Short mmCIF file of C-alpha atoms in Angstrom, two decimals:
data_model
loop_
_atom_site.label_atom_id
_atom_site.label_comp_id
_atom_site.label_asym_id
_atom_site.label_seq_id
_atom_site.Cartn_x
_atom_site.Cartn_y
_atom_site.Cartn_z
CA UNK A 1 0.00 0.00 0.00
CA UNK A 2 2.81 2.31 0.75
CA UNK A 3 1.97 4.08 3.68
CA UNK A 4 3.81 4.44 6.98
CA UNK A 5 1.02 2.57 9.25
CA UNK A 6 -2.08 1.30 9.03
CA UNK A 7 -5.17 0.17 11.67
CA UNK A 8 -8.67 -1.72 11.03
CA UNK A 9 -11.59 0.05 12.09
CA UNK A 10 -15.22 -0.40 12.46
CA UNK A 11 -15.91 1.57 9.12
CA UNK A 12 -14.85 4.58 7.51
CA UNK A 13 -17.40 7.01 10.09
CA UNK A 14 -14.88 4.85 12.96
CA UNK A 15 -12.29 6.03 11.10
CA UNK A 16 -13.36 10.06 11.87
CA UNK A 17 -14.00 9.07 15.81
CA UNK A 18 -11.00 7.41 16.26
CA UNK A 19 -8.85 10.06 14.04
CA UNK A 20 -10.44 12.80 15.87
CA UNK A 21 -9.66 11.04 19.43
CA UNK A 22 -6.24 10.40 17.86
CA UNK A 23 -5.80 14.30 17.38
CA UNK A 24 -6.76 15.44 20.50
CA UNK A 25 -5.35 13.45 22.69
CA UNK A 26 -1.90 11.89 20.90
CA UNK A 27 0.49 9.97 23.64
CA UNK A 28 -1.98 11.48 26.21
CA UNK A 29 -3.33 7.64 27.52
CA UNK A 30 -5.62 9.00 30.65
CA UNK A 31 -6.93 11.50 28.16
CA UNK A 32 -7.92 9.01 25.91
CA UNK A 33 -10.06 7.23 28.31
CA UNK A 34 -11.62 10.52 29.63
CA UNK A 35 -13.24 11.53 26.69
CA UNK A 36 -15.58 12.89 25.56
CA UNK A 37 -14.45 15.37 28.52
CA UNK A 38 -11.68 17.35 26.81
CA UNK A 39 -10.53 19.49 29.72
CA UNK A 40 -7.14 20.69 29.25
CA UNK A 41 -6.83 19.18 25.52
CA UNK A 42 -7.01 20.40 22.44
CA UNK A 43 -10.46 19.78 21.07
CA UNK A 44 -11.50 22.02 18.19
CA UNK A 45 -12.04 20.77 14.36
CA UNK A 46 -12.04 23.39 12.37
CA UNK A 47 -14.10 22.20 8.35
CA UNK A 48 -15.35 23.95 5.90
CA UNK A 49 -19.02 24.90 5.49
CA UNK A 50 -18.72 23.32 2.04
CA UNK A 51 -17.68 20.11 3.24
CA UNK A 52 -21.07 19.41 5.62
CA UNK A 53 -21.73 15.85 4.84
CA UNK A 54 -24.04 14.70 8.00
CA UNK A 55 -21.24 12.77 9.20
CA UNK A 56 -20.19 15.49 12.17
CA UNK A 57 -21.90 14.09 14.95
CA UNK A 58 -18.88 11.13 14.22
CA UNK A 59 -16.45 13.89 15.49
CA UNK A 60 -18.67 15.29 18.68
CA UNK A 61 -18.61 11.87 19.75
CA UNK A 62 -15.33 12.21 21.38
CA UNK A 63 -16.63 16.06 22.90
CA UNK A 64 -14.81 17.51 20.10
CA UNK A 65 -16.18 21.20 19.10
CA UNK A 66 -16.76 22.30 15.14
CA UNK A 67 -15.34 25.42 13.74
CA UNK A 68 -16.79 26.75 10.26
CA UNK A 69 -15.34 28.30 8.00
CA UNK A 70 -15.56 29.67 4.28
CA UNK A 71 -12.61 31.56 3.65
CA UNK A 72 -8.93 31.42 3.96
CA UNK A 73 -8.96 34.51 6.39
CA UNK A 74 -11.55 32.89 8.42
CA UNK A 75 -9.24 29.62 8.28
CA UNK A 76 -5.97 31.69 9.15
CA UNK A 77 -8.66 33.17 11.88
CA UNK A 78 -10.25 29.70 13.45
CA UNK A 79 -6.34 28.10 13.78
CA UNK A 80 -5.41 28.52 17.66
CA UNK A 81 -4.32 26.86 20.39
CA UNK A 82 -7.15 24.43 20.96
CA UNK A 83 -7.41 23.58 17.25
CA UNK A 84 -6.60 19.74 17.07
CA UNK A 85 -7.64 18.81 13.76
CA UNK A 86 -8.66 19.93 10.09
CA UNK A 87 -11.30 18.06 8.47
CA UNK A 88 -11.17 17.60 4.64
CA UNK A 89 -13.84 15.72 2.80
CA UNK A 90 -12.09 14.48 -0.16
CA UNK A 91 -15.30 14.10 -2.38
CA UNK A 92 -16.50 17.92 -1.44
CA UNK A 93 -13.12 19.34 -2.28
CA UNK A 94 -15.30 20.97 -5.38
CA UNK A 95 -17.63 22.55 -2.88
CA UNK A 96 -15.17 24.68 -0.77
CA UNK A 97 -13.22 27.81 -1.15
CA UNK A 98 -10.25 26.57 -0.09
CA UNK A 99 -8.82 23.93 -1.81
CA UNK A 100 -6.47 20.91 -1.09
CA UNK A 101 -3.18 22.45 -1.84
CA UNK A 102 -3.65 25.26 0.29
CA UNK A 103 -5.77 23.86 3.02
CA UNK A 104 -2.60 21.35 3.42
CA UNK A 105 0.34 24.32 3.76
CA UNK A 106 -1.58 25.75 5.84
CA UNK A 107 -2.05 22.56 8.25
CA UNK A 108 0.99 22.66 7.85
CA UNK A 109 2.58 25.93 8.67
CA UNK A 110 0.48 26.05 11.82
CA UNK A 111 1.39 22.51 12.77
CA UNK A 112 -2.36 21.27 12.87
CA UNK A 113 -2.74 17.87 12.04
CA UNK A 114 -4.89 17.12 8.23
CA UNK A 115 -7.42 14.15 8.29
CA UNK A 116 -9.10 13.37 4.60
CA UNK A 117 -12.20 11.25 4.93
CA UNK A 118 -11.78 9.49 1.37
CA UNK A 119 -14.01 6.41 2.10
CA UNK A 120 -15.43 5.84 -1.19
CA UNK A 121 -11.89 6.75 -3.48
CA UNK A 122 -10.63 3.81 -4.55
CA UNK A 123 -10.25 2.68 -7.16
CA UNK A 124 -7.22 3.40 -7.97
CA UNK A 125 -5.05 1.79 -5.80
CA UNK A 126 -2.47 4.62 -5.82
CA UNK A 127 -4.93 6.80 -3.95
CA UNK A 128 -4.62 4.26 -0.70
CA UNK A 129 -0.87 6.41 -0.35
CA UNK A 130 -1.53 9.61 -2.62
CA UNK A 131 -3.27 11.60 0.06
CA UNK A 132 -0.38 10.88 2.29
CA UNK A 133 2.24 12.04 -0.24
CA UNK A 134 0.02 15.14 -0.95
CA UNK A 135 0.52 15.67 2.83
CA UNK A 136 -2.79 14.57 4.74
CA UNK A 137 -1.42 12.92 8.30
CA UNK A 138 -4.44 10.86 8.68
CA UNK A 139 -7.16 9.19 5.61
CA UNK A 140 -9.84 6.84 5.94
CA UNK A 141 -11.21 4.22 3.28
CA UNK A 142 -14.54 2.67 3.67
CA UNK A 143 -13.66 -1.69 3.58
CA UNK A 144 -16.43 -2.02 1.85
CA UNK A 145 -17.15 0.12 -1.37
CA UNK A 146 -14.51 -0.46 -3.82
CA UNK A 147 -12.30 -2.88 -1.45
CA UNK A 148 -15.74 -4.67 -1.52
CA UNK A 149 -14.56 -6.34 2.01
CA UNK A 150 -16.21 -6.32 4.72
CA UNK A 151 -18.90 -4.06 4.88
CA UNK A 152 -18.52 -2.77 8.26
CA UNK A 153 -15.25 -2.34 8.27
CA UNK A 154 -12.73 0.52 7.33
CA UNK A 155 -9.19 1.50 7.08
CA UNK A 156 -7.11 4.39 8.72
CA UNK A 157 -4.50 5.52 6.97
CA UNK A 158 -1.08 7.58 8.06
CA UNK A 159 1.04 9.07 10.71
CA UNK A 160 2.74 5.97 12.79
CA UNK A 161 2.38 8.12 15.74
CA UNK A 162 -0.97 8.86 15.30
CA UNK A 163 -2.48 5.30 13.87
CA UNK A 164 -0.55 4.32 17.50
CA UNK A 165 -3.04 6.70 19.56
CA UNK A 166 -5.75 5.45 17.89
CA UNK A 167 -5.19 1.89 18.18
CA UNK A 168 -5.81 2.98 21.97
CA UNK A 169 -8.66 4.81 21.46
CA UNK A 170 -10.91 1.77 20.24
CA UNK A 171 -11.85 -1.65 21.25
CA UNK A 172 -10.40 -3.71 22.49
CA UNK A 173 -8.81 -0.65 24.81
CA UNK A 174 -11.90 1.09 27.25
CA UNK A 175 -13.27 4.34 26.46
CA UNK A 176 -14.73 6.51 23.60
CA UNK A 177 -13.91 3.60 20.70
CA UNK A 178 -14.98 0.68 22.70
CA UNK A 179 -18.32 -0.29 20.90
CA UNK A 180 -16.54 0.39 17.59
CA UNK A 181 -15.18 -3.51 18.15
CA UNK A 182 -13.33 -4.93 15.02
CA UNK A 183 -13.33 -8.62 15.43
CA UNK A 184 -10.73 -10.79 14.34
CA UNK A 185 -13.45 -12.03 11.17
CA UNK A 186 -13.49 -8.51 9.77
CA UNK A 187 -9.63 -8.11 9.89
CA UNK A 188 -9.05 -11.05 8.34
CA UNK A 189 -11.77 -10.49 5.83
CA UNK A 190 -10.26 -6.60 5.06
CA UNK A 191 -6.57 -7.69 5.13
CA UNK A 192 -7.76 -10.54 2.06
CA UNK A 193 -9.82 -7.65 0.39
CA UNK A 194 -6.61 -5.46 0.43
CA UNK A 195 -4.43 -8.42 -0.68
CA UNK A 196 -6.93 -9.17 -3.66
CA UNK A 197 -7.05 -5.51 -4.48
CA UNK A 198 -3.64 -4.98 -5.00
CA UNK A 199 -3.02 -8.36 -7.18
CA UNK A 200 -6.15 -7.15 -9.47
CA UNK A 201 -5.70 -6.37 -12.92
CA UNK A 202 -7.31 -2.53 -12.53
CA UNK A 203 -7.02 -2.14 -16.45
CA UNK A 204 -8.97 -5.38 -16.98
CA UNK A 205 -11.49 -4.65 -14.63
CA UNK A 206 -11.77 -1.43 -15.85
CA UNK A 207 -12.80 -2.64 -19.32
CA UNK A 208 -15.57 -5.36 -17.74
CA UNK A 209 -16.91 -2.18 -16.60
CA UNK A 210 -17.22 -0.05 -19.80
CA UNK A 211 -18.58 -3.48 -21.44
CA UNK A 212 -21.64 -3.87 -18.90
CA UNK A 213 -22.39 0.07 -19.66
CA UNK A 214 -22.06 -0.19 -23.16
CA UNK A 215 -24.40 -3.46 -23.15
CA UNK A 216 -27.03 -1.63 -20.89
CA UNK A 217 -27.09 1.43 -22.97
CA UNK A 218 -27.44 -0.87 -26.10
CA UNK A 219 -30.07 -2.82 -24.48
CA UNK A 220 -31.82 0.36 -22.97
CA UNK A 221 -31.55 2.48 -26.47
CA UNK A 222 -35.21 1.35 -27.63
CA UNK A 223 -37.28 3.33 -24.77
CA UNK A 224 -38.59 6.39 -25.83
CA UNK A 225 -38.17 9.41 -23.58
CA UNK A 226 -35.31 7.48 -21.84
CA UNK A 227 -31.96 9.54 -21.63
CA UNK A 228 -29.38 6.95 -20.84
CA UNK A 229 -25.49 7.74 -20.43
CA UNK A 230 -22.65 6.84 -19.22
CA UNK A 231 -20.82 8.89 -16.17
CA UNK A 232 -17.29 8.22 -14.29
CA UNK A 233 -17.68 10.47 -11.38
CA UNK A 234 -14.68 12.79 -10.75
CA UNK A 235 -13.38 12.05 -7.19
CA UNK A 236 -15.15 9.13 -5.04
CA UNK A 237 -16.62 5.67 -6.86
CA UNK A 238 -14.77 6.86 -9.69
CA UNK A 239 -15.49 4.38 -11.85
CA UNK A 240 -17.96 3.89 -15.34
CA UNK A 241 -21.93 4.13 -13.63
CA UNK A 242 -24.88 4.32 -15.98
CA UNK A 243 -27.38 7.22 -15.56
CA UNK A 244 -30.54 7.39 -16.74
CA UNK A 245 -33.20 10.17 -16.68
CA UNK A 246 -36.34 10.87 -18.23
CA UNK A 247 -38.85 13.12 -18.55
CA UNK A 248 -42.67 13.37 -17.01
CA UNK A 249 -44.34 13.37 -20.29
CA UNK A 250 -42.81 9.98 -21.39
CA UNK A 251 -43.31 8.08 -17.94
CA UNK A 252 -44.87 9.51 -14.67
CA UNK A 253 -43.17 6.97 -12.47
CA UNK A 254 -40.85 8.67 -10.12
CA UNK A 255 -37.70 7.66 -9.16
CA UNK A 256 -38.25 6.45 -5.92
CA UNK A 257 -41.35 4.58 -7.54
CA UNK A 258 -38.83 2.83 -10.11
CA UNK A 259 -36.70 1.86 -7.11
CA UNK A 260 -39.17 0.37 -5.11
CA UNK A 261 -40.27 -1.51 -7.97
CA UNK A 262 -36.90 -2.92 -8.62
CA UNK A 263 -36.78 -3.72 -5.07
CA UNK A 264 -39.63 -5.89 -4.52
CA UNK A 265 -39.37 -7.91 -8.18
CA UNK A 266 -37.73 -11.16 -8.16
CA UNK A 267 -34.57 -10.95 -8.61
CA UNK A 268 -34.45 -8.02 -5.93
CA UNK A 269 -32.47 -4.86 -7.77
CA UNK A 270 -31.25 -1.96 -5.70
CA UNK A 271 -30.18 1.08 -7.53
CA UNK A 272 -29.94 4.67 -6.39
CA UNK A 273 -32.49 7.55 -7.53
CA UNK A 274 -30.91 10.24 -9.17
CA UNK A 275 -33.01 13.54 -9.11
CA UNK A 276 -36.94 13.32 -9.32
CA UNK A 277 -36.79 10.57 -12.61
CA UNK A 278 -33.61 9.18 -12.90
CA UNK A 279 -31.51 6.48 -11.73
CA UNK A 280 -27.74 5.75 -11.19
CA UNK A 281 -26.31 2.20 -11.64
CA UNK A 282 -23.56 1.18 -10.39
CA UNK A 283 -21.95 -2.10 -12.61
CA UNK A 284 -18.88 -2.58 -10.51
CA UNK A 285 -21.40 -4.14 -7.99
CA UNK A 286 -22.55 -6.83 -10.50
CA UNK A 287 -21.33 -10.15 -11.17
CA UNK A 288 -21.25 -12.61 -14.55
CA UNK A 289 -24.07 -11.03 -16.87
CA UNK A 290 -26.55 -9.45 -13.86
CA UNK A 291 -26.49 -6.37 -15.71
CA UNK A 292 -28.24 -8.11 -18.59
CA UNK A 293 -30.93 -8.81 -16.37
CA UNK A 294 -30.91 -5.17 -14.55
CA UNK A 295 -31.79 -3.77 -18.29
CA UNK A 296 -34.19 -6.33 -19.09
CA UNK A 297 -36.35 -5.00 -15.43
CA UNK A 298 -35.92 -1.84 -16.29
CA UNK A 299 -37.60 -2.56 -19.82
CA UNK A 300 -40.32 -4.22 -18.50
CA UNK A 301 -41.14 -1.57 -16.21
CA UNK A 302 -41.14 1.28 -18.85
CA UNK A 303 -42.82 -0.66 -21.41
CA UNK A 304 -45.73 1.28 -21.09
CA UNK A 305 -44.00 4.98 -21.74
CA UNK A 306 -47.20 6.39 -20.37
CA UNK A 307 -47.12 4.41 -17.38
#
């Protein structure tokens, strides 16, 4: 993988508990179990207002406290004494002011240390150590997702000093990370995910990928009203995904109406809405020729375009 240490945790939202306990509390072992009480530590995470994602509460956990901020003077402003981590969400990096290259000097140059919450970013493999090298001290990977291990599981990424405090700060050790337990089953089952991922031919598999979309838009082509294209999204599950919209006067089903319906046919299909009428599909999931028969529901359920 090329990084300088590496821990198992409970899933990539672990992964921003025990990174933020990790930050705040370092070599500090009594402060570890105290928490969330953060009297006398440093316990302010200062994130950008662009990067709200619903996954704070992961941080307050551990009693941390949330700083906002838009701008680099209101960065340069929110640094101090308490600060104990910057939070960068890799996948919002389009959404804030301050982007990665300078939200890292300045980490940096005021000695705070950077934590990039990149669970769904791989593949490619090269991004499992790329974050480090860009200069991120801490970065979390979802197991499941594109490792497609373990689904509750997750990987923390970075500082040997750090990854060492946070071993401490979740089970088996007492205290804020105790019901995040990892059992011995899930390490295994990441640590054989990791091993398979790295062996993989990513070109190959890339290819199997553009075949199933091409197929499905073939397949799909003969549905009026139906807008169906191919997408590789820019930062996390970047890989080919078929998208398809289309418009109230050729079907009234909604989205959510198409899902459900995929969802309760035999074989069950899950899929994710995409706006009001529109789907995303996500072939990397699929096995064999299952995309063949993900096209041929979707067929039968806009037969009638009026529907």
């Amino acid at each position: 993988m090329g990084v300088p240490a590496a821990m198992v945790t409970a899933g990539a939202a672990s992964s921003i508990t025990i990174a933020t306990a990790a930050c705040m509390t370092w070599d500090n072992l009594p402060a570890i179990d105290r928490l969330p009480d953060t009297t006398a530590l440093k316990n302010e995470v200062v994130i950008q207002k662009g990067h709200l994602s619903h996954y704070e509460p992961q941080m307050l956990l551990t009693g941390a406290k949330l700083v906002w901020v838009e701008t680099r003077a209101e960065l340069d402003r929110a640094i101090n004494p308490r600060t104990a981590m910057l939070f960068f969400l890799n996948r919002f990096e389009p959404l804030g002011q301050i982007k990665r290259e300078e939200w890292i000097r300045v980490g940096k140059e005021r000695g705070v240390p950077l934590f990039n919450d990149a669970a769904a970013d791989v593949p490619p493999a090269a991004r499992f150590s790329k974050y480090l090298h860009q200069g991120f001290d801490l970065v979390a990977f979802s197991g499941g997702k594109g490792l497609r291990g373990p689904q509750a599981s997750g990987l923390l990424l970075g500082r040997p000093d750090l990854i060492a405090a946070g071993r401490r700060a979740i089970s088996p050790a007492m205290g804020i990370g105790r019901a995040m337990k990892v059992g011995k089953e899930k390490i295994i089952g990441l640590l054989a995910a990791v091993e398979r991922f790295l062996k993989l031919d990513h070109d190959a598999e890339w290819r199997t990928w553009e075949t199933r979309v091409s197929e499905m838009l073939a397949q799909l082509a003969d549905i009026p009203g139906m807008n169906a294209r191919r997408d590789v999204a820019e930062i996390a599950n970047h890989v080919p995904q078929l998208v398809l919209e289309w418009s109230e006067w050729h079907s009234k089903r909604s989205a959510e109406e198409v899902v459900k319906m995929l969802w309760e046919g035999d074989p069950r299909i899950a899929v994710l809405a995409e706006g009001q009428q529109g789907l995303r599909i996500m072939v990397w999931t699929l096995r064999d020729d299952e995309h063949r028969t993900v096209a041929k529901r979707i067929q039968e359920i806009f037969k009638d375009s009026r529907s």
